[in-house]
Coordinates of C-alpha atoms in Angstrom, one line a residue:
Chain A
A531 CA -14.2 -8.7 7.7
Q532 CA -12.8 -7.8 4.5
S533 CA -9.4 -10.2 2.5
V534 CA -7.7 -9.9 -0.5
T535 CA -5.9 -13.3 -1.9
Q536 CA -3.5 -13.2 -5.0
L537 CA -3.1 -16.6 -5.8
D538 CA 0.6 -16.2 -7.3
S539 CA 3.6 -15.0 -5.4
Q540 CA 5.6 -14.8 -8.8
V541 CA 4.8 -14.4 -12.0
P542 CA 7.7 -15.2 -14.8
V543 CA 6.5 -13.7 -18.0
F544 CA 8.5 -13.0 -21.3
E545 CA 9.4 -9.9 -22.5
E546 CA 6.2 -8.6 -25.3
A547 CA 4.1 -11.8 -23.8
P548 CA 1.0 -10.8 -22.6
V549 CA 0.2 -11.3 -18.3
E550 CA -2.8 -11.6 -16.2
L551 CA -2.0 -11.2 -12.3
R552 CA -5.1 -12.6 -10.4
C553 CA -6.5 -11.4 -7.3
N554 CA -10.1 -12.3 -5.0
Y555 CA -11.2 -10.4 -2.4
S556 CA -14.1 -11.8 0.3
S557 CA -16.6 -9.6 0.8
S558 CA -20.4 -9.8 -0.8
V559 CA -20.9 -6.2 -0.2
S560 CA -20.2 -3.3 -2.5
V561 CA -16.7 -2.6 -2.5
Y562 CA -14.0 -0.1 -4.0
L563 CA -10.7 -2.0 -5.5
F564 CA -7.1 -0.9 -6.3
W565 CA -4.1 -2.2 -8.2
Y566 CA -0.9 -0.9 -6.4
V567 CA 2.9 -1.2 -8.0
Q568 CA 5.9 -1.2 -5.8
Y569 CA 9.1 -0.9 -7.8
P570 CA 12.6 -2.0 -6.0
N571 CA 13.1 0.2 -2.9
Q572 CA 10.4 2.5 -3.7
G573 CA 7.0 3.3 -2.1
L574 CA 4.1 1.9 -3.6
Q575 CA 2.2 3.9 -6.7
L576 CA -1.5 3.5 -7.9
L577 CA -2.0 1.5 -10.9
L578 CA -5.6 1.8 -11.4
K579 CA -8.9 1.7 -9.0
Y580 CA -12.3 1.0 -9.0
L581 CA -15.2 2.9 -7.5
S582 CA -17.6 2.4 -9.9
G583 CA -19.3 2.1 -13.4
S584 CA -17.8 0.6 -16.2
T585 CA -16.1 -2.8 -14.9
L586 CA -13.2 -2.9 -17.2
V587 CA -10.9 -0.2 -15.7
K588 CA -7.6 1.4 -17.5
G589 CA -4.6 2.6 -15.2
I590 CA -1.2 3.5 -16.3
N591 CA 1.3 2.3 -18.0
G592 CA -0.9 -0.1 -20.1
F593 CA -2.7 -1.9 -17.3
E594 CA -6.4 -2.7 -17.3
A595 CA -8.3 -4.6 -14.8
E596 CA -11.7 -6.1 -14.7
F597 CA -14.3 -6.2 -11.7
N598 CA -16.2 -9.2 -11.7
K599 CA -18.7 -9.1 -9.1
S600 CA -20.1 -12.7 -9.4
Q601 CA -16.9 -14.2 -9.2
T602 CA -15.3 -11.4 -6.8
S603 CA -12.2 -10.9 -8.7
F604 CA -10.3 -8.0 -10.1
H605 CA -7.5 -9.3 -12.2
L606 CA -4.8 -7.1 -13.6
R607 CA -3.4 -7.6 -17.3
K608 CA -1.4 -6.3 -19.5
P609 CA -1.4 -7.4 -23.3
S610 CA 2.6 -6.8 -23.8
V611 CA 5.3 -6.6 -21.0
H612 CA 8.3 -5.2 -21.0
I613 CA 11.3 -5.1 -19.0
S614 CA 10.7 -2.0 -16.7
D615 CA 7.3 -3.5 -15.7
T616 CA 9.7 -6.2 -13.3
A617 CA 7.9 -4.9 -9.8
E618 CA 6.1 -6.1 -7.4
Y619 CA 1.8 -5.7 -7.2
F620 CA -0.2 -5.6 -5.1
C621 CA -4.2 -5.8 -4.9
A622 CA -6.4 -4.1 -2.4
V623 CA -10.0 -3.6 -1.6
S624 CA -12.3 -1.6 0.9
D625 CA -15.9 -1.6 1.8
E626 CA -18.2 0.8 -0.1
P627 CA -18.7 3.9 0.8
M628 CA -15.3 4.4 2.3
N629 CA -15.9 5.9 6.2
R630 CA -13.3 8.0 7.8
D631 CA -11.8 5.5 9.4
D632 CA -11.9 2.8 7.1
K633 CA -8.9 0.8 6.1
I634 CA -7.5 -0.5 2.6
I635 CA -6.7 -4.2 2.9
F636 CA -4.2 -5.2 0.9
G637 CA -3.0 -8.7 -1.0
K638 CA 0.6 -10.2 0.1
G639 CA 1.6 -9.1 -3.3
T640 CA 2.9 -10.8 -6.8
R641 CA 6.0 -10.1 -8.0
L642 CA 6.4 -10.1 -12.0
H643 CA 9.7 -11.3 -13.1
I644 CA 9.9 -10.2 -16.7
L645 CA 11.9 -12.8 -19.0
P646 CA 14.5 -11.4 -21.7
Chain B
S675 CA -0.1 18.8 -5.8
Q676 CA 0.1 16.7 -2.5
T677 CA 3.4 15.2 -1.3
I678 CA 4.4 12.7 0.9
H679 CA 7.7 13.0 2.8
Q680 CA 9.6 10.1 4.7
W681 CA 13.2 10.4 6.5
P682 CA 15.3 8.8 6.9
A683 CA 15.4 7.1 3.7
T684 CA 18.0 4.1 5.5
L685 CA 18.6 3.9 8.9
V686 CA 21.1 1.0 10.6
Q687 CA 20.5 0.5 14.3
P688 CA 22.0 -1.6 17.3
V689 CA 19.1 -3.6 19.2
G690 CA 17.9 -1.4 22.4
S691 CA 18.5 1.8 20.9
P692 CA 15.3 4.3 20.0
L693 CA 13.7 4.8 16.7
S694 CA 12.1 8.0 15.7
L695 CA 11.0 7.9 11.8
E696 CA 8.9 10.8 10.7
C697 CA 6.5 11.4 7.8
T698 CA 4.9 14.8 6.5
V699 CA 2.4 15.5 3.9
E700 CA 2.3 18.5 1.8
G701 CA -0.6 20.4 0.1
T702 CA -3.8 18.7 1.7
S703 CA -5.3 19.4 5.3
N704 CA -6.7 16.8 7.6
P705 CA -5.6 13.4 5.8
N706 CA -6.3 10.3 7.1
L707 CA -2.4 9.0 8.1
Y708 CA -1.2 5.4 7.9
W709 CA 1.8 3.7 8.8
Y710 CA 2.9 -0.1 7.2
R711 CA 5.5 -2.2 7.4
Q712 CA 6.8 -4.6 4.6
A713 CA 9.0 -7.7 5.6
A714 CA 10.3 -9.9 2.9
G715 CA 7.9 -12.0 1.3
R716 CA 4.5 -10.4 3.8
G717 CA 3.0 -8.1 2.1
L718 CA 2.4 -4.8 3.9
Q719 CA 0.9 -4.7 7.8
L720 CA -0.9 -2.1 8.7
L721 CA 0.8 -0.5 12.0
F722 CA -1.3 2.8 12.9
Y723 CA -3.9 5.3 11.7
S724 CA -4.9 8.4 12.3
V725 CA -7.7 10.1 11.5
G726 CA -6.7 13.3 13.2
I727 CA -4.1 15.3 15.6
G728 CA -3.6 13.2 18.8
Q729 CA -5.6 9.9 17.3
I730 CA -4.1 7.1 17.0
S731 CA -5.3 3.6 16.4
S732 CA -3.2 0.6 16.8
E733 CA -3.9 -2.7 14.4
V734 CA -1.0 -4.8 15.9
P735 CA 0.4 -5.0 19.4
Q736 CA 4.2 -4.7 19.1
N737 CA 7.1 -2.6 20.1
L738 CA 6.1 0.4 18.6
S739 CA 4.2 3.4 18.8
A740 CA 3.0 6.0 16.8
S741 CA 2.1 10.5 17.1
R742 CA 0.4 12.7 15.3
P743 CA 1.9 15.8 16.7
Q744 CA 0.8 18.2 13.8
D745 CA -2.2 17.6 11.2
R746 CA 0.2 16.5 8.9
Q747 CA 2.7 14.9 10.4
F748 CA 3.0 11.2 11.8
I749 CA 5.9 9.9 13.9
L750 CA 6.7 6.0 14.4
S751 CA 9.1 5.3 17.3
S752 CA 10.2 2.8 19.6
K753 CA 12.1 3.1 22.7
K754 CA 14.0 0.0 22.4
L755 CA 14.3 -2.1 19.0
L756 CA 14.3 -5.9 18.4
L757 CA 16.0 -7.4 15.5
S758 CA 12.3 -8.1 14.5
D759 CA 11.7 -4.8 13.8
S760 CA 14.1 -4.8 10.9
G761 CA 11.9 -4.0 7.8
F762 CA 10.8 -1.5 5.4
Y763 CA 8.2 1.1 6.7
L764 CA 5.9 3.3 4.5
C765 CA 4.1 6.1 5.7
A766 CA 0.7 6.8 3.4
W767 CA -2.0 9.3 3.6
R768 CA -6.0 9.4 2.2
H769 CA -7.8 12.7 2.0
R770 CA -11.5 11.9 3.5
T771 CA -12.9 12.8 0.0
T772 CA -10.8 10.2 -1.9
Y773 CA -10.4 6.9 -1.7
E774 CA -7.1 5.7 -2.7
Q775 CA -4.4 5.8 -0.8
Y776 CA -0.6 7.3 -1.4
F777 CA 2.4 6.3 -0.5
G778 CA 5.7 8.0 0.8
P779 CA 9.3 6.9 -0.8
G780 CA 9.7 4.6 2.5
T781 CA 12.7 4.0 5.2
R782 CA 14.8 0.8 4.9
L783 CA 15.5 -0.1 8.9
T784 CA 17.9 -2.5 9.5
V785 CA 18.2 -3.5 13.8
T786 CA 21.6 -5.3 14.2

């Protein structure tokens, strides 16, 4: 079964510094990969997704992620963070192709703290 | 465009009372629907999912049940709430031809 590991439960970063949030998945088969962001007391919002094609995926709010098949990783990066990026970030994976009853598996989340 | 609604936004219920949380989706048809619970520090726990009217799959044995009486309506219920049912409940949907899920705004449930 698929699993997702987010190696850091919390990441503190100074404002305007770069950040990388790490994500590794377990499957050796082809996968779809996602990053979601959750602001306090809100639902999850899709940041970006990798389905196929270029391994570097750009998303909203200046975030990007790189799919690395050999390392089964999909790390999220931003070159300069802002205080408004304070949130919890979830990595998620599903098998490709995605059948009707397939599920997306979520990691436990990484809380990003932006320090002034 | 598609929209997903959840209500109520917050709920405080005593132990042993019943529960009904509702989720509806607009702007799409025949979506997959999901109920998740989020407890502090434990990430997202998938509770139920549905691929069609009356079709419910349970992921975790528990005090809760789900129903899908209409194509775009998903209800989470309990006959008797436990303290451990407290948490943030999220509904989500996925269209059969896309791969990402879209989440509702959530319901914060506190069982006292």
